[in-house]
Coordinates of C-alpha atoms in Angstrom, one line a residue:
M9 CA -3.6 78.0 -24.0
T10 CA -7.0 79.4 -23.4
D11 CA -7.6 79.2 -27.2
L12 CA -7.3 75.4 -27.2
P13 CA -10.5 73.6 -27.9
F14 CA -10.9 71.8 -24.6
D15 CA -14.6 71.4 -25.3
D16 CA -13.8 69.2 -28.4
T17 CA -14.2 65.6 -27.2
T18 CA -13.5 63.9 -30.6
D19 CA -10.2 62.4 -29.4
F20 CA -11.8 60.9 -26.4
E21 CA -14.6 59.4 -28.5
N22 CA -12.1 57.9 -30.9
A23 CA -9.8 56.6 -28.1
D24 CA -12.8 54.8 -26.6
R25 CA -14.3 53.5 -29.8
G26 CA -14.4 49.8 -30.3
F27 CA -13.4 48.9 -26.7
L28 CA -13.8 45.2 -26.0
G29 CA -12.0 44.7 -22.7
A30 CA -9.0 45.5 -20.5
L31 CA -6.3 43.6 -18.7
S32 CA -7.2 43.6 -15.1
P33 CA -5.2 44.3 -13.1
G34 CA -3.2 46.3 -15.7
V35 CA 0.1 44.9 -14.4
V36 CA 2.6 42.7 -16.3
K37 CA 5.3 40.8 -14.5
A38 CA 8.4 39.0 -15.6
A39 CA 9.0 35.3 -14.9
D40 CA 10.9 36.3 -11.7
G41 CA 8.0 38.3 -10.4
R42 CA 9.4 41.7 -11.3
V43 CA 6.8 44.2 -12.5
V44 CA 7.7 45.3 -16.0
W45 CA 4.6 47.3 -16.7
D46 CA 2.0 48.9 -14.4
G47 CA -0.8 50.7 -16.2
D48 CA -2.8 51.0 -13.1
A49 CA -0.3 53.4 -11.7
Y50 CA -1.9 56.0 -13.9
D51 CA -5.4 55.8 -12.3
F52 CA -4.7 59.2 -10.8
L53 CA -5.4 60.7 -14.2
R54 CA -9.1 60.1 -13.7
A55 CA -9.2 63.1 -11.4
D56 CA -9.3 66.7 -12.5
C57 CA -6.1 68.4 -13.5
P58 CA -4.1 69.6 -10.5
D59 CA -2.0 72.8 -10.6
T60 CA 1.2 70.7 -10.7
V61 CA 0.6 69.6 -14.4
H62 CA 0.0 71.6 -17.5
P63 CA -3.8 71.1 -18.4
S64 CA -3.0 70.2 -22.1
L65 CA -0.5 67.5 -21.0
W66 CA -3.0 66.2 -18.5
R67 CA -5.5 65.8 -21.3
Q68 CA -3.0 64.0 -23.5
S69 CA -2.0 61.7 -20.7
R70 CA -5.6 60.8 -19.9
L71 CA -5.9 59.7 -23.5
T72 CA -2.7 57.7 -23.7
A73 CA -3.4 55.9 -20.4
R74 CA -6.5 54.2 -21.8
Q75 CA -5.8 50.4 -21.8
G76 CA -7.4 47.4 -23.5
L77 CA -8.3 45.7 -26.7
Y78 CA -10.1 47.8 -29.3
E79 CA -11.7 46.9 -32.6
V80 CA -10.4 49.2 -35.3
T81 CA -12.5 47.8 -38.2
D82 CA -13.6 44.4 -39.3
R83 CA -10.7 41.9 -38.5
V84 CA -8.4 44.7 -37.3
Y85 CA -7.7 45.0 -33.6
Q86 CA -5.3 47.0 -31.4
V87 CA -4.0 46.5 -27.9
R88 CA -3.3 49.9 -26.4
G89 CA -2.0 51.0 -23.0
L90 CA 0.1 47.9 -22.3
D91 CA 3.4 49.5 -23.3
L92 CA 4.6 52.8 -24.9
S93 CA 3.4 51.6 -28.3
N94 CA 0.4 49.8 -29.7
M95 CA 0.2 46.2 -30.9
T96 CA -2.1 45.7 -33.9
L97 CA -3.6 42.4 -34.9
V98 CA -5.1 41.6 -38.3
E99 CA -7.1 38.4 -38.6
G100 CA -6.2 36.2 -41.6
E101 CA -7.6 32.9 -42.9
R102 CA -5.9 30.7 -40.3
G103 CA -4.6 33.0 -37.6
V104 CA -3.5 36.5 -36.9
V105 CA -0.8 38.9 -38.3
V106 CA 0.8 40.9 -35.5
I107 CA 2.1 44.4 -36.2
D108 CA 4.7 45.9 -33.8
P109 CA 5.0 43.6 -30.8
L110 CA 5.8 46.3 -28.2
I111 CA 9.1 46.7 -26.3
S112 CA 9.2 43.6 -24.1
A113 CA 8.4 40.0 -24.6
E114 CA 6.3 40.0 -21.4
T115 CA 4.0 42.9 -22.4
A116 CA 3.6 41.5 -26.0
A117 CA 2.6 38.1 -24.5
A118 CA 0.1 39.8 -22.3
A119 CA -1.3 41.8 -25.2
L120 CA -1.7 38.6 -27.3
A121 CA -3.4 36.8 -24.4
L122 CA -5.8 39.7 -24.1
Y123 CA -6.6 39.5 -27.7
R124 CA -7.2 35.8 -27.5
T125 CA -9.4 36.1 -24.5
H126 CA -11.9 38.1 -26.7
R127 CA -11.2 36.7 -30.2
G128 CA -10.1 33.1 -29.7
D129 CA -6.8 31.2 -29.6
R130 CA -5.6 32.1 -33.1
P131 CA -2.0 31.3 -34.0
V132 CA 0.4 34.0 -35.0
T133 CA 0.8 33.6 -38.8
G134 CA 2.8 36.7 -39.6
L135 CA 4.8 39.4 -38.0
V136 CA 5.3 43.0 -39.3
Y137 CA 7.8 45.6 -38.0
T138 CA 6.7 49.1 -39.1
H139 CA 10.2 50.5 -38.3
S140 CA 13.5 50.1 -36.6
H141 CA 12.9 51.5 -33.1
G142 CA 12.9 49.1 -30.2
D143 CA 9.3 49.7 -29.0
H144 CA 8.2 48.2 -32.3
F145 CA 10.1 44.9 -32.3
G146 CA 11.4 44.2 -28.8
G147 CA 8.5 42.0 -27.7
A148 CA 8.8 39.6 -30.7
R149 CA 9.4 36.5 -28.7
G150 CA 6.3 37.3 -26.7
V151 CA 4.2 36.5 -29.7
L152 CA 6.5 34.0 -31.5
P153 CA 8.4 32.0 -28.7
H154 CA 11.4 30.0 -29.7
G155 CA 10.4 27.1 -31.9
T156 CA 7.2 28.7 -33.2
E157 CA 8.6 31.0 -35.9
D158 CA 9.2 28.4 -38.6
G159 CA 7.2 29.2 -41.7
V160 CA 6.0 32.5 -40.2
P161 CA 7.0 35.5 -42.4
V162 CA 8.6 38.4 -40.6
I163 CA 8.3 41.5 -42.7
A164 CA 10.3 44.8 -42.3
P165 CA 11.4 47.8 -44.3
A166 CA 14.7 47.6 -46.1
G167 CA 17.6 48.4 -43.8
F168 CA 15.6 47.5 -40.7
L169 CA 18.1 45.1 -39.1
E170 CA 21.1 47.4 -39.4
H171 CA 19.3 50.4 -38.0
A172 CA 17.6 48.4 -35.3
V173 CA 20.8 47.3 -33.7
S174 CA 23.3 50.0 -34.6
E175 CA 22.1 52.6 -32.1
N176 CA 22.9 50.1 -29.3
V177 CA 26.5 49.7 -30.7
Y178 CA 27.5 53.2 -31.3
A179 CA 25.8 55.4 -28.7
G180 CA 23.6 53.0 -26.8
N181 CA 24.9 53.7 -23.3
A182 CA 24.5 57.5 -23.6
M183 CA 21.1 57.2 -25.3
L184 CA 19.9 54.8 -22.6
R185 CA 21.0 57.2 -19.8
R186 CA 19.3 60.1 -21.4
A187 CA 16.2 58.0 -22.2
G188 CA 15.9 57.5 -18.4
Y189 CA 15.4 61.3 -18.1
M190 CA 13.2 61.6 -21.2
Y191 CA 10.8 58.9 -20.1
G192 CA 10.9 59.7 -16.4
D193 CA 11.9 56.2 -15.5
H194 CA 13.0 57.1 -11.9
L195 CA 10.1 59.4 -11.2
P196 CA 7.1 58.4 -9.1
R197 CA 3.9 58.1 -11.1
G198 CA 1.5 60.8 -10.0
P199 CA 0.6 64.6 -10.2
E200 CA 4.0 65.5 -8.6
G201 CA 6.0 63.3 -10.9
Q202 CA 5.7 61.4 -14.2
V203 CA 2.2 61.6 -15.8
G204 CA 3.2 60.3 -19.3
I205 CA 5.4 61.2 -22.2
G206 CA 2.9 62.4 -24.8
L207 CA 3.5 59.5 -27.1
G208 CA 2.3 57.0 -24.5
S209 CA 2.4 56.5 -20.7
A210 CA 5.9 55.0 -20.3
T211 CA 8.3 52.2 -21.4
S212 CA 8.1 48.7 -20.2
T213 CA 11.2 47.2 -18.6
G214 CA 11.0 43.6 -19.6
T215 CA 13.0 41.3 -21.9
I216 CA 14.0 42.9 -25.3
T217 CA 14.1 40.4 -28.1
L218 CA 14.5 40.4 -31.9
I219 CA 13.5 38.0 -34.6
P220 CA 15.4 38.9 -37.8
P221 CA 13.1 39.7 -40.8
T222 CA 12.6 37.1 -43.5
V223 CA 10.9 39.4 -46.0
D224 CA 12.3 42.9 -46.9
I225 CA 10.1 45.6 -48.3
T226 CA 12.4 47.3 -50.8
R227 CA 10.0 49.6 -52.8
T228 CA 6.8 51.5 -52.7
G229 CA 4.0 49.5 -54.4
Q230 CA 5.4 46.1 -53.2
E231 CA 2.7 43.7 -52.3
E232 CA 2.8 40.7 -49.9
T233 CA 0.0 38.3 -48.9
V234 CA 0.2 36.9 -45.4
D235 CA -2.3 34.3 -44.3
G236 CA -4.6 35.5 -47.0
V237 CA -4.3 39.2 -46.1
R238 CA -3.0 41.4 -48.9
I239 CA -0.8 44.3 -47.9
V240 CA 0.4 47.2 -50.1
F241 CA 3.5 49.0 -48.9
Q242 CA 4.9 52.5 -49.0
L243 CA 8.6 52.9 -48.0
T244 CA 9.3 56.0 -46.0
P245 CA 13.0 55.9 -45.1
G246 CA 14.5 58.9 -43.2
T247 CA 11.2 60.0 -41.6
E248 CA 10.6 59.2 -38.0
A249 CA 13.1 56.3 -38.3
P250 CA 15.8 55.5 -40.8
A251 CA 13.9 52.4 -41.9
E252 CA 10.1 52.8 -41.9
M253 CA 7.0 52.1 -43.9
N254 CA 3.3 52.8 -44.2
F255 CA 1.0 50.1 -45.6
L256 CA -2.5 49.5 -46.7
F257 CA -4.9 46.5 -46.2
P258 CA -7.0 47.1 -49.4
E259 CA -9.7 44.5 -48.8
L260 CA -10.1 45.8 -45.2
R261 CA -9.9 49.4 -46.2
A262 CA -7.5 50.1 -43.4
L263 CA -4.3 52.2 -43.5
C264 CA -1.3 51.7 -41.2
L265 CA 0.8 54.9 -40.7
A266 CA 3.5 53.4 -38.6
E267 CA 4.8 56.3 -36.5
N268 CA 4.8 58.8 -39.3
A269 CA 1.6 60.5 -38.2
T270 CA 0.5 60.4 -34.6
H271 CA -1.6 62.6 -32.3
N272 CA 1.2 64.9 -31.3
L273 CA 4.1 66.8 -32.9
H274 CA 6.9 64.2 -33.0
N275 CA 10.7 64.6 -32.7
I276 CA 13.0 65.8 -35.4
L277 CA 15.7 65.2 -32.8
T278 CA 14.7 63.1 -29.8
L279 CA 16.0 64.4 -26.4
R280 CA 17.5 61.0 -25.7
G281 CA 19.8 61.6 -28.7
A282 CA 19.8 60.3 -32.3
V283 CA 20.7 61.2 -35.8
V284 CA 18.7 64.3 -36.8
R285 CA 15.7 63.4 -38.9
D286 CA 14.7 65.0 -42.1
A287 CA 11.5 67.1 -41.6
R288 CA 11.5 67.9 -45.4
I289 CA 11.4 64.3 -46.5
W290 CA 9.0 63.5 -43.7
A291 CA 6.4 66.0 -45.0
R292 CA 6.9 64.7 -48.6
Y293 CA 6.2 61.1 -47.7
L294 CA 3.1 62.1 -45.8
D295 CA 1.9 64.0 -49.0
E296 CA 2.8 60.9 -51.0
A297 CA 0.7 58.8 -48.7
I298 CA -2.3 61.1 -49.2
E299 CA -2.1 60.7 -52.9
Y300 CA -0.9 57.1 -53.2
F301 CA -3.6 55.6 -50.9
H302 CA -6.4 58.0 -51.8
G303 CA -9.8 56.5 -51.9
R304 CA -8.7 53.1 -50.6
Y305 CA -9.3 53.3 -46.9
D306 CA -12.0 54.2 -44.3
V307 CA -9.7 54.2 -41.3
A308 CA -6.1 55.0 -40.5
F309 CA -4.2 53.8 -37.4
A310 CA -0.7 54.1 -36.1
S311 CA 1.6 52.4 -33.7
H312 CA 0.9 55.0 -31.1
H313 CA -2.4 56.7 -30.0
W314 CA -5.8 56.0 -31.4
P315 CA -7.2 55.7 -35.0
T316 CA -8.9 58.3 -37.2
W317 CA -12.1 57.2 -38.9
G318 CA -13.5 58.5 -42.1
H319 CA -11.6 59.0 -45.4
D320 CA -12.0 62.8 -45.4
E321 CA -11.0 63.0 -41.8
V322 CA -7.8 61.0 -42.4
V323 CA -6.9 63.2 -45.4
L324 CA -7.4 66.3 -43.2
F325 CA -5.3 64.7 -40.4
L326 CA -2.5 63.8 -42.8
S327 CA -2.6 67.1 -44.5
R328 CA -2.1 69.0 -41.2
Q329 CA 0.6 66.6 -40.2
R330 CA 2.4 67.2 -43.5
D331 CA 2.0 71.0 -43.1
L332 CA 3.3 70.8 -39.5
Y333 CA 6.6 69.3 -40.5
A334 CA 6.9 71.3 -43.7
Y335 CA 6.2 74.6 -42.0
L336 CA 8.7 73.8 -39.2
H337 CA 11.4 72.9 -41.8
D338 CA 10.8 75.7 -44.3
Q339 CA 10.5 78.5 -41.8
T340 CA 13.6 77.4 -39.9
L341 CA 15.5 77.5 -43.1
R342 CA 14.0 80.9 -44.1
R343 CA 15.1 82.5 -40.8
L344 CA 18.4 80.6 -40.8
N345 CA 19.2 82.2 -44.1
D346 CA 18.4 85.6 -42.6
G347 CA 21.3 84.9 -40.2
L348 CA 19.3 83.8 -37.1
T349 CA 20.7 81.0 -34.9
G350 CA 18.7 78.0 -33.7
P351 CA 17.8 79.4 -30.3
E352 CA 16.8 82.7 -31.9
I353 CA 14.5 81.0 -34.5
A354 CA 13.0 78.7 -31.8
E355 CA 12.2 81.8 -29.7
E356 CA 10.2 83.6 -32.4
L357 CA 8.7 80.8 -34.5
R358 CA 5.0 79.9 -33.9
L359 CA 2.7 77.7 -35.9
P360 CA -0.2 78.9 -38.1
P361 CA -3.4 79.2 -36.1
D362 CA -5.0 76.2 -37.8
L363 CA -2.1 74.0 -36.7
E364 CA -1.7 75.6 -33.3
R365 CA -5.3 74.7 -32.4
S366 CA -5.0 71.1 -33.7
W367 CA -4.5 68.8 -30.8
H368 CA -2.5 66.3 -32.9
A369 CA 0.0 69.1 -33.7
R370 CA 0.7 70.0 -30.0
G371 CA 4.2 69.5 -28.7
Y372 CA 3.7 66.7 -26.2
Y373 CA 6.6 64.5 -27.4
G374 CA 8.5 66.6 -29.8
S375 CA 8.4 70.4 -29.3
L376 CA 8.5 73.3 -31.7
S377 CA 11.5 74.7 -29.7
H378 CA 13.8 71.7 -29.8
N379 CA 12.7 70.7 -33.3
V380 CA 13.6 74.1 -34.7
K381 CA 17.1 73.7 -33.2
A382 CA 17.3 70.2 -34.7
V383 CA 16.5 71.5 -38.2
Y384 CA 19.2 74.1 -37.7
Q385 CA 21.6 71.4 -36.6
R386 CA 20.9 69.2 -39.5
Y387 CA 21.9 72.0 -42.0
L388 CA 24.5 74.0 -40.1
G389 CA 25.7 71.8 -37.2
W390 CA 26.6 72.9 -33.7
Y391 CA 28.4 76.1 -34.5
D392 CA 26.4 79.3 -34.9
G393 CA 29.1 81.3 -36.7
N394 CA 30.0 83.5 -33.6
P395 CA 33.7 83.1 -32.9
A396 CA 33.0 83.7 -29.2
H397 CA 31.4 80.2 -29.3
L398 CA 34.2 78.6 -31.3
W399 CA 36.5 77.7 -28.5
E400 CA 34.7 78.1 -25.2
H401 CA 35.8 76.6 -22.0
P402 CA 34.2 73.2 -21.0
P403 CA 31.2 73.4 -18.6
V404 CA 33.1 73.3 -15.3
E405 CA 35.8 75.8 -16.2
L406 CA 33.2 78.1 -17.8
A407 CA 31.0 77.9 -14.7
K408 CA 33.9 78.8 -12.4
R409 CA 34.6 81.9 -14.4
Y410 CA 31.0 83.0 -14.5
V411 CA 30.6 82.6 -10.8
E412 CA 33.8 84.5 -10.2
A413 CA 32.7 87.3 -12.5
V414 CA 29.4 87.9 -10.6
G415 CA 31.2 88.0 -7.3
G416 CA 31.2 84.4 -6.0
A417 CA 28.8 81.6 -5.4
A418 CA 26.8 83.4 -2.6
V419 CA 26.2 86.4 -4.8
A420 CA 25.3 84.3 -7.8
L421 CA 22.9 82.3 -5.6
A422 CA 21.2 85.5 -4.4
K423 CA 20.9 86.9 -7.9
A424 CA 19.4 83.6 -9.2
R425 CA 16.8 83.7 -6.4
G426 CA 15.9 87.2 -7.5
Y427 CA 15.5 86.1 -11.1
A428 CA 13.3 83.1 -10.0
E429 CA 11.1 85.4 -7.8
A430 CA 10.7 87.7 -10.8
G431 CA 9.5 84.9 -12.9
D432 CA 12.6 84.5 -15.1
L433 CA 13.1 80.8 -14.3
R434 CA 15.0 80.2 -17.5
F435 CA 17.9 82.5 -16.5
A436 CA 17.7 81.4 -12.9
A437 CA 18.3 77.9 -14.1
T438 CA 21.2 79.0 -16.2
L439 CA 22.9 80.9 -13.4
L440 CA 22.2 78.2 -10.8
N441 CA 23.6 75.6 -13.2
H442 CA 26.9 77.6 -13.3
V443 CA 27.0 77.6 -9.5
V444 CA 26.4 73.8 -9.3
F445 CA 29.1 73.1 -11.8
A446 CA 31.5 75.6 -10.2
E447 CA 30.7 74.4 -6.6
P448 CA 29.4 70.8 -6.8
D449 CA 29.3 70.5 -3.0
D450 CA 27.0 73.6 -2.6
T451 CA 23.9 71.9 -1.4
A452 CA 22.0 75.2 -1.2
A453 CA 22.6 75.8 -4.9
K454 CA 21.6 72.3 -5.8
E455 CA 18.3 72.6 -3.8
E456 CA 17.6 76.0 -5.4
L457 CA 18.2 74.6 -8.9
A458 CA 16.1 71.6 -8.1
A459 CA 13.3 73.9 -7.0
V460 CA 13.5 75.9 -10.3
Y461 CA 13.6 72.7 -12.4
T462 CA 10.5 71.5 -10.5
V463 CA 8.5 74.6 -11.4
L464 CA 9.7 74.5 -15.0
G465 CA 8.7 70.8 -15.2
R466 CA 5.2 71.4 -13.8
G467 CA 4.6 74.1 -16.3
A468 CA 5.7 72.1 -19.3
E469 CA 3.1 71.0 -21.9
N470 CA 5.7 68.7 -23.3
G471 CA 5.8 65.3 -21.5
T472 CA 9.5 64.7 -22.1
W473 CA 10.5 68.2 -21.0
R474 CA 8.6 67.7 -17.8
N475 CA 10.4 64.4 -17.2
F476 CA 13.8 65.9 -17.9
Y477 CA 13.2 68.8 -15.5
L478 CA 11.8 66.6 -12.7
T479 CA 14.4 63.9 -13.1
A480 CA 17.1 66.6 -12.9
A481 CA 15.6 67.9 -9.7
L482 CA 15.5 64.3 -8.3
E483 CA 19.1 63.7 -9.1
L484 CA 20.2 67.0 -7.7
R485 CA 18.6 66.0 -4.4
E486 CA 19.3 62.3 -4.4
G487 CA 22.1 61.5 -6.8
T488 CA 22.2 59.7 -10.1
G489 CA 20.2 56.6 -10.8
R490 CA 21.1 53.8 -13.2
A491 CA 19.7 52.8 -16.5
P492 CA 16.6 50.6 -16.0
F493 CA 17.6 47.8 -18.4
D494 CA 20.2 46.8 -20.9
T495 CA 19.5 46.1 -24.5
S496 CA 22.7 44.1 -25.0
N497 CA 21.0 40.7 -24.7
P498 CA 22.0 37.6 -26.7
E499 CA 19.3 38.0 -29.4
M500 CA 20.3 41.6 -30.0
L501 CA 24.0 40.7 -30.1
S502 CA 23.3 37.8 -32.5
A503 CA 21.7 40.3 -35.0
L504 CA 24.9 42.4 -35.1
T505 CA 27.1 42.0 -38.2
V506 CA 30.7 41.0 -37.6
E507 CA 31.7 44.6 -38.6
M508 CA 29.4 45.9 -35.9
L509 CA 30.8 43.5 -33.3
I510 CA 34.4 44.7 -34.2
D511 CA 33.2 48.3 -34.1
S512 CA 31.7 47.7 -30.6
V513 CA 35.3 46.9 -29.5
A514 CA 36.9 49.8 -31.4
L515 CA 34.5 52.3 -29.7
R516 CA 35.7 51.1 -26.3
I517 CA 39.4 51.3 -26.9
D518 CA 41.1 53.6 -24.3
G519 CA 43.0 55.7 -26.9
P520 CA 45.7 57.2 -24.7
R521 CA 46.5 53.8 -23.1
A522 CA 46.7 52.3 -26.5
W523 CA 48.9 55.0 -28.1
D524 CA 52.0 52.9 -28.1
E525 CA 50.5 49.5 -28.8
R526 CA 51.0 47.8 -32.2
L527 CA 49.3 44.5 -32.9
T528 CA 47.4 42.7 -35.6
V529 CA 44.8 39.9 -35.2
D530 CA 43.2 37.9 -38.0
L531 CA 39.7 36.5 -37.4
V532 CA 38.9 33.7 -39.8
L533 CA 35.2 33.1 -39.7
T534 CA 34.6 29.6 -41.1
D535 CA 30.8 29.9 -41.1
E536 CA 31.0 33.1 -43.2
Q537 CA 34.0 32.3 -45.3
R538 CA 35.6 35.6 -44.5
R539 CA 38.8 36.9 -42.9
Y540 CA 38.8 40.0 -40.8
R541 CA 42.2 41.7 -40.2
L542 CA 42.2 43.8 -37.0
T543 CA 45.0 46.4 -36.6
L544 CA 45.6 48.4 -33.5
Q545 CA 48.0 51.4 -33.8
N546 CA 47.9 55.1 -32.7
G547 CA 45.1 54.1 -30.3
V548 CA 42.7 53.2 -33.1
L549 CA 41.4 49.7 -33.9
T550 CA 40.6 49.3 -37.6
H551 CA 39.6 46.3 -39.6
R552 CA 39.4 45.0 -43.2
A553 CA 37.3 42.2 -44.5
A554 CA 38.4 39.8 -47.3
P555 CA 37.4 36.4 -48.7
L556 CA 39.3 33.5 -47.3
D557 CA 40.9 32.7 -50.6
R558 CA 42.7 36.1 -50.6
A559 CA 45.9 35.7 -48.6
P560 CA 46.9 38.7 -46.4
R561 CA 50.1 40.6 -47.6
T562 CA 51.6 40.5 -44.1
P563 CA 51.3 37.9 -41.3
A564 CA 49.3 38.6 -38.2
G565 CA 50.5 38.4 -34.7
L566 CA 47.6 36.1 -34.0
T567 CA 45.2 34.2 -36.2
L568 CA 42.0 32.8 -34.7
T569 CA 39.9 30.3 -36.7
L570 CA 36.5 30.3 -35.3
T571 CA 32.7 30.5 -35.9
R572 CA 30.6 33.6 -35.3
P573 CA 29.1 32.3 -32.0
Q574 CA 32.7 31.6 -30.8
L575 CA 33.6 35.2 -31.8
L576 CA 30.7 36.5 -29.7
G577 CA 32.1 34.6 -26.7
V578 CA 35.7 35.9 -27.2
L579 CA 34.7 39.5 -27.6
A580 CA 32.6 39.3 -24.5
G581 CA 35.8 38.4 -22.6
G582 CA 35.6 34.6 -22.8
S583 CA 38.7 32.5 -23.1
P584 CA 39.9 31.6 -26.6
D585 CA 40.8 28.1 -25.3
G586 CA 39.5 25.4 -27.7
I587 CA 39.7 27.8 -30.7
A588 CA 42.3 27.1 -33.3
A589 CA 45.0 29.7 -32.9
E590 CA 48.2 30.5 -34.7
G591 CA 50.6 33.0 -33.2
D592 CA 50.6 34.7 -29.8
P593 CA 47.3 33.8 -28.0
A594 CA 47.9 36.6 -25.5
L595 CA 47.3 39.3 -28.1
I596 CA 43.5 39.0 -27.8
G597 CA 43.7 39.5 -24.1
R598 CA 46.0 42.5 -24.6
L599 CA 43.5 44.0 -27.1
L600 CA 40.5 43.5 -24.9
G601 CA 42.4 44.7 -21.9
L602 CA 42.7 48.1 -23.5
T603 CA 38.9 48.6 -23.6
T604 CA 36.7 50.3 -21.1
R605 CA 33.2 49.7 -19.9
P606 CA 30.8 52.8 -20.0
D607 CA 29.2 53.9 -16.8
P608 CA 25.4 53.5 -17.1
G609 CA 24.8 56.0 -14.4
F610 CA 27.1 58.9 -15.4
P611 CA 26.0 62.4 -14.1
I612 CA 24.1 64.8 -16.3
V613 CA 23.2 67.7 -14.1
T614 CA 26.3 67.7 -11.9
P615 CA 30.0 67.6 -13.0

C-alpha cells in the first residue's frame, strides 16, 4: 500500500473538472417525505482518513462522494453523486438526450432539475439505456413521466428488456437480501460504518420504474440520430452486463463506455450474486473499442465515476483496463490447468506492477480475490475435484462436528481468540463461524465473531467487502434487517413476458406439498392470440405455448380466457371472477395455494 501514488492528484482534478453547481441540500425525498437519497451524509469524508478505514478506500470514497452537475465537453453534461450511477445529458437541437436515468424516479427527477437550473428548461427528447442493470434504467419515469414519452425514442442494446427483468424473477429475493450486505444499506454512514462501495456512495431507495425500449441496437456500427445528435454504437454483450453497449458521439468527439471501463476493478461475479461474467470477452470488447473508435474522440465518460480527457490518455486507460481483465482471466486459467483450486489461485495471484499501481485497477468494487474464484467457477463450477468436498455436511451439521472435534464450544472460542490475538483473523472468523452455527444462542461467540468481522471490515480496501463484514457484525449483534425496497412494482411486472410470469409462479411451488397434485390450466390470452397450457405434476409446474388456432390434444381442468392485465391480477392472487372460465374455477386457487412467499430478511450469518 505504501507503493500507491497518493501524491498523484489527477483523479481529483478530473472529478472536479467542469463543475457547475450542486444540489443543496444534497437530499432527495419521495412524495411521502421519505428520504431516498442523502449525499450530505458523506460530508465526514472531508476529514483526514481515520484508522477505521483503509486509506485507499477513503481516497476512492472521497472521489465518488462528489456531487453536482459537470460539463464533460461542449453539449455533454453529467450529474454525479445523486445516486450510485451517473446521469449523462446530451444537448440536441430541441432538447436533451438522457443517458442512464439512475435507480429511482425521485433521484432522476432531481438530477434533471439540477441540469435545468443551469442549462435551461429543455425537454427530454431521447432516452438511452447503456445496459440492463437497474441503476441505469430505474429512474426512467423521473425524466419521462407518464404521458410525456410519446414520440421520444428509448434506445437500448438487444436483449435489454429480458435481462433487465429476469433477475427479479429468478433470484431477485436472494440477490436483494445480499445486496443489502454488499451496499451496506443498514449501516450508519461514517468512519465506523459505510463509507461507500467503490463504484459510488450508495444506492437510492426510491421508486423503480421502467419504460420499455422502442429502438434496439442489434449490431456494432449501427447509427441512430436523436434530436439531431448522431450516435454510433458498439455492442458489448456478456461484459459487465448480459446486454450492454458503448457508443460514440462523432460530432461531439465524446465516447460513452457504459460500465465497461470505470475507475476501479469491476466484478466478474458480484457479491450480491449473478451469472458469472466473461472476463475474456470483456477484455476483447475493450480492445475492440480502442481500435473501432480510434481517433474519433477527445474525452471518454462512463456511467460511474469521472471522465478521462485526452485521446492518448483514454487509450492508455482502456488498454490497462483491457489488460486487467485479460490478465485476471488468463492467469487464473493457467494456474487452474496446473491443478490449483480457486482459493489457491486467489491467494497467490497478484497483478503486474503497472496495473497494481494504477488507481483505476484497484479492487474497490470487484476484488482480485473473488474475481479469480469467479473465473474458476465459470470454467469448472463449484467442485474443486477433491472428493472430501463432494458430499460434505451442510453448514450446521458440519459446524457441530468441528466444534465437537476441538473439544466443545468453550475450547473453540478460546482457540479462536488466540488466533485473533495472533493476527490470523481469517481463521478466527472460520472457527467462530462454526461455533455460531453449532451453538446459535452462544452470545459470547456471536460477539467475538462480530468483533473479528469489524476488524476485517475496517482493514478492507474493497468497499463491498467492508460492507459485508460490518453488516455481518451488525446482524450478529442486533439480528437480521429487511431488504430496503422491492423491485416487483407494476411497471417492472408489466415488462415481464407471459413465460416469465408463469416461471415466477413455478419457482414458488412448494415441491413436497405438490408431489401428489395433478392439474392442468389453460390460459387463453386474447390480446396476444396465444394459449398457454400449465401442467402441475411431480411438484413441477411446466407450460407450453401455442397459437390459438392449434387445439390442445387433451382438455384442461380449467380454461381461463383473459387479457394480459387480467392475468397479472390473477397471478397476484386476485379473484378470477369476471373472467371467462370453462371447467373447475377452484383449480387456479389450488395452484396458487401451493406457492410460498420468500422471506426478504432470511439469515445469512446465523443458521
